[in-house]
Amino acid sequence: MTTLQTVFEKARAEKRAALVGYLPAGFPSAEGAIAAATTMVEGGCDVIEIGLPYSDPLMDGPTIQDAVHRALVNGTRIADVLRTVEAVAATGAATLVMTYWNPVDRYGLERFARDLAAAGGAGTITPDLTPEEAGPWLEASAAAGIDTVFLVAPSSTDARIEKVVRCCTGFVYAASLMGVTGARETLSAAAEGLVKRTREHTGLPVCVGLGVSNGAQAAEVAAYADGVIVGSAFIRRLLDAPDEAAGLAAVRELAEELAAGVRA
Amino acid sequence: MSEATMLSAADLAGPGPDEHGRFGIFGGRFVPEALIPALDEVEKVYREARNDPEFIRELDHLLRTYAGRPTPITEARRFAEHAGGARILLKREDLNHTGAHKINNVLGQALLTKRLGKTRVIAETGAGQHGVATATAAALLGLECVIYMGAVDCERQALNVARMKLLGAEVVPVHTGSKTLKDAINEAFRDWVTNVDNTHYVFGTVAGPHPFPEIVRDFARIIGVEARRQVLELTGRLPDAVAACVGGGSNAIGIFHAFLDDTDVQLHGYEAAGHGLESGEHALTLTAGSVGVLHGARTYVLQDDEGQTIESHSISAGLDYPGVGPEHAWLKDSGRAVYHGVTDEAAMEAFALLARTEGIIPAIESSHALAGALELGRELGPDATILVNLSGRGDKDMGTAMKYFNL
Ligand SMILES: Cc1ncc(COP(=O)(O)O)c(C=O)c1O
């Protein structure tokens, strides 16, 4: 298994930011997600976040909502998510699961951490698990040897940032803007300040997500962050493609563009 | 000279939750970090407000001169003949301005919005009553207002959609998921996280992340505070039982709360059993759900074995919700309140019965509590007194009733 630590050390040695791609399991199909994530790795993604499809994705915009809805209609289960992680981790990319809290809560914390580690997963990103509620999950994750990534936002006070980074291992996820997931034409100016403020509280890498959709934006973010996170833009390519082959080609093209961006 | 207020700071401040917003294991906050500062701010401003005599005075004034409080108690004698002769007292929240208990919470939160310095309010709505109340308060206080409503609910509560529009609100139909209340809440949260700078989310029930379950409850407490006093005056003693319908749980917690320490008073909540437990088409969150996290709080949830929310069903849009307020989860587990299911059919029977026996057309939501009271009366016998929260009126439900009864 490739760890987040290895990824960021390598990127740092190459004097570039890491590229993190997101895709929900089960979209466009169970096998299609594995193919797409593998293509993202081939195109230059260092880290893959596999989304665990959830019925009530209240911090996601229309693009991810659409993909997740299709994944659920396809009957995607947690076993499929773990199978996807296993296949993607085998490519050599550090592979995380991004999930709303309730599915993990229901599955069982120890069991989820153990099964994810066994599948070769490097850790989780849990956007609606607050530090106040995170204690048992931090314990279960530490016991299984997986990383725990949490989010800070432009609205976070310094005291909140301090609380959140204390829960993080691997990296800190800085949400670039106040809003839901989805590609944006221009990036929010808030992101750079947030990364700076976050660095005052932690030596962990800080990655920026929400809104990044092209190589130029990736380069812009890479200038001040340790990693660039892209989700909706990949999904958009798959949604808009006339068939799977065209979708994969478009995903590869975007990954290559972004990979060039983080090296600019 | 300032006039004496009907409302006191003590009426607002109910016991619980703890500093993390937990009622036992329930409640808390499971939300994106971006919303934490907003929730902290709402909590802080609310705590200041409820101890500020000026805030109490303003709210009291609106409740009396605008909402029409205190609402009366009506004894339902002819209806009670069908309840084994038990005495049935109706707390007439249907007589509030805008037609339901929702206005109590909304007026409080609209005043909070002013204190927060925000100019825009958003809300979710199921039956449309909370949306109408929010649009009303927004019109009164000059706030911009956007209401999220599931597309299915827009259709079955079309009258309320028209009312909200007339009141100057924008109504956004939500087409995702089950197209009902839960999806409207998702969409309202998405708006809030995007526009939190100028926007307050007027949450409509005692669910959601802390501090909403506490704030909405405190603004709904007036129902029980008044009713307890009124029943004592009328009958010289406390009721044997209190009955209320439970969607998210605001009208129920509102009437229960003043009786929590009166351990001889039974508290009964009625959830929507839809087509019945076995059919799988119901909203029996407390009766048939399991503990999980939904909409920012740990509570009972209708969910599958992997934590995916199961769509609820009820003929009444206001009870059609697969979650429930965390304080109800706690009252259930502690045994202080008991929760039951009432089918669509039983609710519609009670709906028609109250109309014919008392000349009162109740909301279909409230009809679940009425159906519960009929059963409870037969159980407790003719010496019992049952206080029922008549949470709203049925004008909004005429379309559903016309179809159901072929009127
Ligand atoms: C009249 C009436 N009663 C009850 C409810 C259910 O909400 P709650 O359980 O929060 O009281 C609604 C919701 O729309 C309503 O309009």
Coordinates of C-alpha atoms in Angstrom, one line a residue, chain A residues 30 65 75 80 114 117 122 130 134 160 172 216:
Chain A
A30 CA -18.8 -0.9 -10.6
Q65 CA -25.3 14.3 -6.6
G75 CA -27.0 -1.0 -6.3
D80 CA -18.3 -2.7 -3.9
R114 CA -10.2 -2.9 9.5
A117 CA -7.0 -1.3 5.7
A122 CA -4.7 4.6 3.1
T130 CA -16.7 17.1 13.5
A134 CA -14.5 12.1 16.1
R160 CA -11.4 25.6 15.0
V172 CA -5.5 18.6 5.9
A216 CA -4.5 26.6 -15.0

